[in-house]
mmCIF file of C-alpha atoms in Angstrom:
data_model
loop_
_atom_site.group_PDB
_atom_site.id
_atom_site.type_symbol
_atom_site.label_atom_id
_atom_site.label_comp_id
_atom_site.label_asym_id
_atom_site.label_seq_id
_atom_site.Cartn_x
_atom_site.Cartn_y
_atom_site.Cartn_z
ATOM 1 C CA MET A 1 -0.007 0.030 -0.080
ATOM 2 C CA ALA A 2 0.943 3.832 -0.526
ATOM 3 C CA ASP A 3 2.200 5.504 1.999
ATOM 4 C CA TYR A 4 -0.414 8.124 3.600
ATOM 5 C CA LEU A 5 -0.193 11.841 2.347
ATOM 6 C CA PRO A 6 -0.147 14.709 5.137
ATOM 7 C CA LEU A 7 -3.563 16.056 5.620
ATOM 8 C CA PRO A 8 -3.564 19.624 4.339
ATOM 9 C CA GLU A 9 -3.300 22.225 6.902
ATOM 10 C CA ASP A 10 -3.464 25.497 5.138
ATOM 11 C CA TRP A 11 -6.707 26.721 6.332
ATOM 12 C CA ASP A 12 -7.875 28.487 9.610
ATOM 13 C CA ARG A 13 -11.415 27.031 10.325
ATOM 14 C CA ALA A 14 -12.915 23.495 10.645
ATOM 15 C CA LEU A 15 -16.543 22.259 11.723
ATOM 16 C CA ALA A 16 -16.762 18.666 12.694
ATOM 17 C CA VAL A 17 -19.933 16.865 12.040
ATOM 18 C CA VAL A 18 -20.805 13.447 13.709
ATOM 19 C CA ALA A 19 -23.620 11.715 14.802
ATOM 20 C CA HIS A 20 -22.905 10.750 18.472
ATOM 21 C CA PRO A 21 -20.862 11.833 21.293
ATOM 22 C CA ASP A 22 -17.842 9.612 21.338
ATOM 23 C CA ASP A 23 -17.611 9.602 17.344
ATOM 24 C CA LEU A 24 -14.674 12.287 17.105
ATOM 25 C CA GLU A 25 -13.102 10.783 20.184
ATOM 26 C CA TYR A 26 -12.279 7.403 18.546
ATOM 27 C CA GLY A 27 -9.522 8.607 16.358
ATOM 28 C CA ALA A 28 -9.906 12.419 15.201
ATOM 29 C CA ALA A 29 -9.558 14.059 18.180
ATOM 30 C CA GLY A 30 -5.895 13.741 18.459
ATOM 31 C CA ALA A 31 -5.948 15.561 15.265
ATOM 32 C CA VAL A 32 -8.022 18.343 16.458
ATOM 33 C CA ALA A 33 -6.055 18.865 19.237
ATOM 34 C CA ARG A 34 -3.098 19.290 16.838
ATOM 35 C CA TRP A 35 -4.846 21.857 14.938
ATOM 36 C CA THR A 36 -6.099 24.014 17.793
ATOM 37 C CA ARG A 37 -2.580 23.806 19.306
ATOM 38 C CA LEU A 38 -1.654 25.407 16.100
ATOM 39 C CA GLY A 39 -4.229 28.317 16.716
ATOM 40 C CA LYS A 40 -7.022 26.997 13.936
ATOM 41 C CA SER A 41 -10.626 27.178 15.206
ATOM 42 C CA VAL A 42 -12.432 24.106 15.233
ATOM 43 C CA ALA A 43 -16.153 23.686 16.194
ATOM 44 C CA TYR A 44 -18.496 20.505 16.757
ATOM 45 C CA LEU A 45 -21.637 19.582 15.686
ATOM 46 C CA LEU A 46 -23.518 16.494 17.163
ATOM 47 C CA VAL A 47 -26.459 15.366 15.427
ATOM 48 C CA THR A 48 -27.545 13.639 18.176
ATOM 49 C CA ARG A 49 -27.105 13.654 22.026
ATOM 50 C CA GLY A 50 -26.146 9.771 21.922
ATOM 51 C CA GLU A 51 -29.341 9.505 24.199
ATOM 52 C CA ALA A 52 -29.715 5.588 22.972
ATOM 53 C CA GLY A 53 -26.108 4.806 23.513
ATOM 54 C CA ILE A 54 -26.273 3.325 27.004
ATOM 55 C CA ASP A 55 -27.668 0.170 27.530
ATOM 56 C CA GLY A 56 -28.009 0.166 31.355
ATOM 57 C CA LEU A 57 -29.561 3.659 31.173
ATOM 58 C CA PRO A 58 -32.803 5.160 29.968
ATOM 59 C CA PRO A 59 -32.516 7.880 26.903
ATOM 60 C CA HIS A 60 -33.709 10.809 29.481
ATOM 61 C CA GLU A 61 -30.824 10.067 31.525
ATOM 62 C CA ALA A 62 -28.355 9.286 29.262
ATOM 63 C CA GLY A 63 -28.813 11.812 26.749
ATOM 64 C CA PRO A 64 -27.759 14.696 29.300
ATOM 65 C CA LEU A 65 -25.156 12.662 30.901
ATOM 66 C CA ARG A 66 -23.347 11.874 27.339
ATOM 67 C CA VAL A 67 -23.822 15.753 26.382
ATOM 68 C CA ARG A 68 -21.593 16.639 29.507
ATOM 69 C CA GLU A 69 -19.007 14.065 28.680
ATOM 70 C CA GLN A 70 -18.768 15.469 24.956
ATOM 71 C CA LEU A 71 -18.141 19.076 26.216
ATOM 72 C CA ALA A 72 -15.897 17.891 28.836
ATOM 73 C CA GLY A 73 -14.173 15.563 25.940
ATOM 74 C CA ALA A 74 -14.201 18.561 23.430
ATOM 75 C CA ALA A 75 -12.453 21.059 25.952
ATOM 76 C CA VAL A 76 -9.595 18.657 26.490
ATOM 77 C CA VAL A 77 -8.686 18.967 22.603
ATOM 78 C CA GLY A 78 -9.348 22.875 22.563
ATOM 79 C CA VAL A 79 -12.906 22.982 21.244
ATOM 80 C CA SER A 80 -15.571 25.242 23.598
ATOM 81 C CA ALA A 81 -17.791 25.559 20.596
ATOM 82 C CA VAL A 82 -20.239 22.445 20.552
ATOM 83 C CA GLU A 83 -23.826 22.232 19.271
ATOM 84 C CA PHE A 84 -26.423 19.267 19.175
ATOM 85 C CA LEU A 85 -29.278 19.129 16.450
ATOM 86 C CA ASP A 86 -31.426 16.778 18.662
ATOM 87 C CA HIS A 87 -32.053 14.159 16.108
ATOM 88 C CA PRO A 88 -32.982 10.875 17.571
ATOM 89 C CA ASP A 89 -30.144 8.722 18.164
ATOM 90 C CA GLY A 90 -30.332 5.297 16.453
ATOM 91 C CA THR A 91 -32.857 6.193 14.144
ATOM 92 C CA VAL A 92 -31.185 9.176 12.476
ATOM 93 C CA GLU A 93 -32.882 9.514 8.885
ATOM 94 C CA TYR A 94 -31.212 10.731 5.624
ATOM 95 C CA GLY A 95 -33.501 13.409 4.325
ATOM 96 C CA LEU A 96 -33.845 17.081 3.593
ATOM 97 C CA PRO A 97 -34.403 18.093 7.470
ATOM 98 C CA LEU A 98 -30.959 16.939 8.207
ATOM 99 C CA ARG A 99 -29.236 18.400 5.287
ATOM 100 C CA ARG A 100 -31.035 21.650 5.946
ATOM 101 C CA ASP A 101 -29.630 21.385 9.954
ATOM 102 C CA ILE A 102 -26.411 20.766 8.811
ATOM 103 C CA ALA A 103 -25.875 23.377 5.842
ATOM 104 C CA ALA A 104 -27.456 26.140 8.143
ATOM 105 C CA ALA A 105 -24.309 24.951 10.736
ATOM 106 C CA ILE A 106 -22.129 25.319 7.478
ATOM 107 C CA ARG A 107 -23.269 28.669 6.763
ATOM 108 C CA ARG A 108 -22.946 29.723 10.188
ATOM 109 C CA HIS A 109 -19.510 28.668 10.993
ATOM 110 C CA ARG A 110 -17.919 29.239 7.307
ATOM 111 C CA PRO A 111 -15.475 26.327 7.595
ATOM 112 C CA GLU A 112 -12.872 25.811 5.286
ATOM 113 C CA LEU A 113 -12.361 22.222 6.310
ATOM 114 C CA VAL A 114 -15.288 19.917 7.336
ATOM 115 C CA ILE A 115 -14.668 16.776 9.567
ATOM 116 C CA THR A 116 -17.156 13.967 9.732
ATOM 117 C CA GLY A 117 -17.396 10.059 10.198
ATOM 118 C CA ASN A 118 -17.233 7.132 7.854
ATOM 119 C CA HIS A 119 -20.305 6.973 5.715
ATOM 120 C CA HIS A 120 -18.984 3.757 4.034
ATOM 121 C CA PRO A 121 -20.799 0.310 4.970
ATOM 122 C CA THR A 122 -17.636 -0.922 6.512
ATOM 123 C CA PHE A 123 -14.944 0.287 8.981
ATOM 124 C CA PRO A 124 -11.357 -0.349 8.004
ATOM 125 C CA GLY A 125 -10.686 -4.316 8.803
ATOM 126 C CA GLY A 126 -14.471 -5.058 7.486
ATOM 127 C CA ALA A 127 -16.439 -4.751 10.636
ATOM 128 C CA LEU A 128 -19.922 -3.167 9.573
ATOM 129 C CA ASN A 129 -20.825 0.221 10.074
ATOM 130 C CA THR A 130 -23.862 1.608 11.744
ATOM 131 C CA ALA A 131 -26.964 3.214 9.951
ATOM 132 C CA ASP A 132 -26.313 6.750 12.091
ATOM 133 C CA HIS A 133 -22.857 6.707 11.018
ATOM 134 C CA ARG A 134 -23.609 6.059 7.439
ATOM 135 C CA VAL A 135 -26.696 8.470 7.094
ATOM 136 C CA VAL A 136 -24.689 11.415 8.955
ATOM 137 C CA GLY A 137 -21.782 11.312 6.960
ATOM 138 C CA GLN A 138 -23.498 11.119 3.722
ATOM 139 C CA ALA A 139 -25.567 13.953 4.504
ATOM 140 C CA VAL A 140 -22.735 15.851 5.712
ATOM 141 C CA VAL A 141 -21.014 15.398 2.281
ATOM 142 C CA ASP A 142 -24.174 16.563 0.581
ATOM 143 C CA ALA A 143 -24.624 19.715 2.828
ATOM 144 C CA VAL A 144 -21.645 20.859 2.127
ATOM 145 C CA ARG A 145 -22.748 21.753 -1.425
ATOM 146 C CA ASP A 146 -26.345 22.565 -0.313
ATOM 147 C CA ALA A 147 -24.667 25.086 2.021
ATOM 148 C CA ALA A 148 -22.798 26.790 -0.984
ATOM 149 C CA ASN A 149 -26.088 27.145 -3.107
ATOM 150 C CA ARG A 150 -28.429 30.298 -2.165
ATOM 151 C CA TRP A 151 -31.199 28.692 -3.631
ATOM 152 C CA VAL A 152 -31.363 25.489 -1.522
ATOM 153 C CA PHE A 153 -32.625 26.034 1.753
ATOM 154 C CA PRO A 154 -32.640 29.625 1.549
ATOM 155 C CA ASP A 155 -32.127 31.919 4.502
ATOM 156 C CA PRO A 156 -32.383 35.923 3.967
ATOM 157 C CA ASP A 157 -30.784 36.111 6.961
ATOM 158 C CA VAL A 158 -27.230 33.937 6.477
ATOM 159 C CA GLU A 159 -25.191 33.937 3.136
ATOM 160 C CA PRO A 160 -24.497 30.907 1.772
ATOM 161 C CA TRP A 161 -21.076 29.220 2.224
ATOM 162 C CA GLY A 162 -18.865 27.999 -0.784
ATOM 163 C CA GLY A 163 -15.284 28.131 1.046
ATOM 164 C CA VAL A 164 -15.146 24.502 2.297
ATOM 165 C CA ARG A 165 -12.308 22.933 0.418
ATOM 166 C CA HIS A 166 -12.224 19.428 1.720
ATOM 167 C CA VAL A 167 -14.306 16.855 3.813
ATOM 168 C CA ALA A 168 -12.267 15.025 5.746
ATOM 169 C CA VAL A 169 -13.647 11.884 6.636
ATOM 170 C CA SER A 170 -12.526 9.916 9.972
ATOM 171 C CA ALA A 171 -12.456 5.900 10.253
ATOM 172 C CA SER A 172 -12.739 5.545 6.611
ATOM 173 C CA PRO A 173 -11.929 2.173 5.114
ATOM 174 C CA HIS A 174 -10.775 4.623 2.134
ATOM 175 C CA ALA A 175 -7.963 6.851 4.082
ATOM 176 C CA GLY A 176 -5.636 8.070 2.194
ATOM 177 C CA HIS A 177 -4.024 11.177 4.104
ATOM 178 C CA ALA A 178 -3.124 11.516 7.685
ATOM 179 C CA VAL A 179 -2.242 13.630 10.614
ATOM 180 C CA ASP A 180 0.721 13.161 13.144
ATOM 181 C CA LEU A 181 -0.163 12.684 16.441
ATOM 182 C CA THR A 182 3.410 12.623 18.139
ATOM 183 C CA ASP A 183 2.445 15.665 20.077
ATOM 184 C CA THR A 184 -1.257 14.744 20.583
ATOM 185 C CA PHE A 185 -2.051 11.414 21.225
ATOM 186 C CA ASP A 186 -2.432 11.451 24.572
ATOM 187 C CA LEU A 187 -4.961 14.369 24.762
ATOM 188 C CA GLY A 188 -6.756 12.306 22.049
ATOM 189 C CA VAL A 189 -6.962 9.500 24.723
ATOM 190 C CA ALA A 190 -7.756 12.055 27.518
ATOM 191 C CA SER A 191 -10.746 13.239 25.216
ATOM 192 C CA LEU A 192 -12.184 9.781 24.785
ATOM 193 C CA ARG A 193 -11.766 9.006 28.442
ATOM 194 C CA ALA A 194 -13.792 11.980 29.396
ATOM 195 C CA HIS A 195 -16.797 9.656 28.188
ATOM 196 C CA ALA A 196 -16.517 7.491 31.139
ATOM 197 C CA ALA A 197 -19.823 6.464 31.302
ATOM 198 C CA TYR A 198 -20.083 5.742 27.987
ATOM 199 C CA LEU A 199 -17.393 3.553 28.105
ATOM 200 C CA ALA A 200 -18.034 1.839 31.496
ATOM 201 C CA GLY A 201 -21.490 0.673 29.684
ATOM 202 C CA LEU A 202 -19.687 -1.090 26.777
ATOM 203 C CA GLY A 203 -19.009 -3.558 29.472
ATOM 204 C CA GLY A 204 -15.493 -4.256 28.681
ATOM 205 C CA GLY A 205 -13.626 -5.171 25.434
ATOM 206 C CA ASP A 206 -11.114 -3.442 23.018
ATOM 207 C CA MET A 207 -13.066 -0.166 22.291
ATOM 208 C CA ALA A 208 -13.747 0.393 26.181
ATOM 209 C CA ASP A 209 -9.623 0.919 27.055
ATOM 210 C CA PRO A 210 -9.196 4.279 24.836
ATOM 211 C CA GLU A 211 -4.933 4.316 25.575
ATOM 212 C CA ALA A 212 -4.946 0.678 24.211
ATOM 213 C CA PHE A 213 -7.512 1.159 21.122
ATOM 214 C CA LEU A 214 -6.079 4.542 20.070
ATOM 215 C CA ARG A 215 -2.485 3.482 20.398
ATOM 216 C CA ARG A 216 -3.082 0.735 18.126
ATOM 217 C CA GLU A 217 -4.938 2.488 15.342
ATOM 218 C CA ALA A 218 -2.240 5.316 15.625
ATOM 219 C CA GLU A 219 0.629 2.897 15.442
ATOM 220 C CA GLU A 220 -0.896 1.055 12.609
ATOM 221 C CA ALA A 221 -1.147 3.968 10.748
ATOM 222 C CA GLY A 222 2.179 5.097 11.292
ATOM 223 C CA LYS A 223 3.572 2.031 9.566
ATOM 224 C CA ARG A 224 2.483 4.296 6.663
ATOM 225 C CA PHE A 225 3.173 7.690 7.711
ATOM 226 C CA GLY A 226 6.882 7.432 8.348
ATOM 227 C CA GLY A 227 6.620 5.598 12.066
ATOM 228 C CA ARG A 228 4.874 8.592 13.464
ATOM 229 C CA PRO A 229 1.707 7.695 15.418
ATOM 230 C CA ALA A 230 -1.357 9.055 13.025
ATOM 231 C CA ALA A 231 -4.966 9.741 12.638
ATOM 232 C CA THR A 232 -6.235 8.731 8.995
ATOM 233 C CA PHE A 233 -8.606 10.522 6.997
ATOM 234 C CA GLU A 234 -10.254 9.970 3.515
ATOM 235 C CA LEU A 235 -9.846 13.481 1.799
ATOM 236 C CA LEU A 236 -12.750 14.366 -0.771
ATOM 237 C CA VAL A 237 -11.889 17.370 -2.585
ATOM 238 C CA MET A 238 -15.057 19.759 -2.946
#
């Protein structure tokens, strides 16, 4: 396989849009920490509050808890702007309401880079992806174009935004770019550790151990990135 290319960093503002609290922390947060350290502005947009994500907690308890954990995890990597769209966790539907909400956020934040999660049927290694991840990732790609067209979801109070140059897809099986985590890997781990209730609800296993899971992924990526621990992305040119 070819080596990963460095993800372009000649931008100032990014918006990360994912389905659930913890989605960014499973790989991308270390890259976000690098970018905020470089002085770049990164905002988070969560499509759900993750209320269906903890089997032992009813949604009315899990949702507020996971919001608090997401805010804490974002703060670890230098992100203070965190918004939630309140689509229903586990049953997010692809369609015009979702595209409209994401396009509106893109117009508000006016990013040059949009980050999202894997919208493909599988993850690297072949594990099946979930419906919310697939739906949200595809809606993000489409909403980038929607946001640039003043006649799609017209809003007299907000100008269209066609300044998104790239969409970076985290956890994609088609990744071709990477970000060096040498100086921020530990921050990525701490960001995931902030999701303590969610991790406890997993009941053990590899994904419940932030250090082990993220280190394995970063070191595996590093084999194609000069031996440096890395976060990988599929880069879509808009």
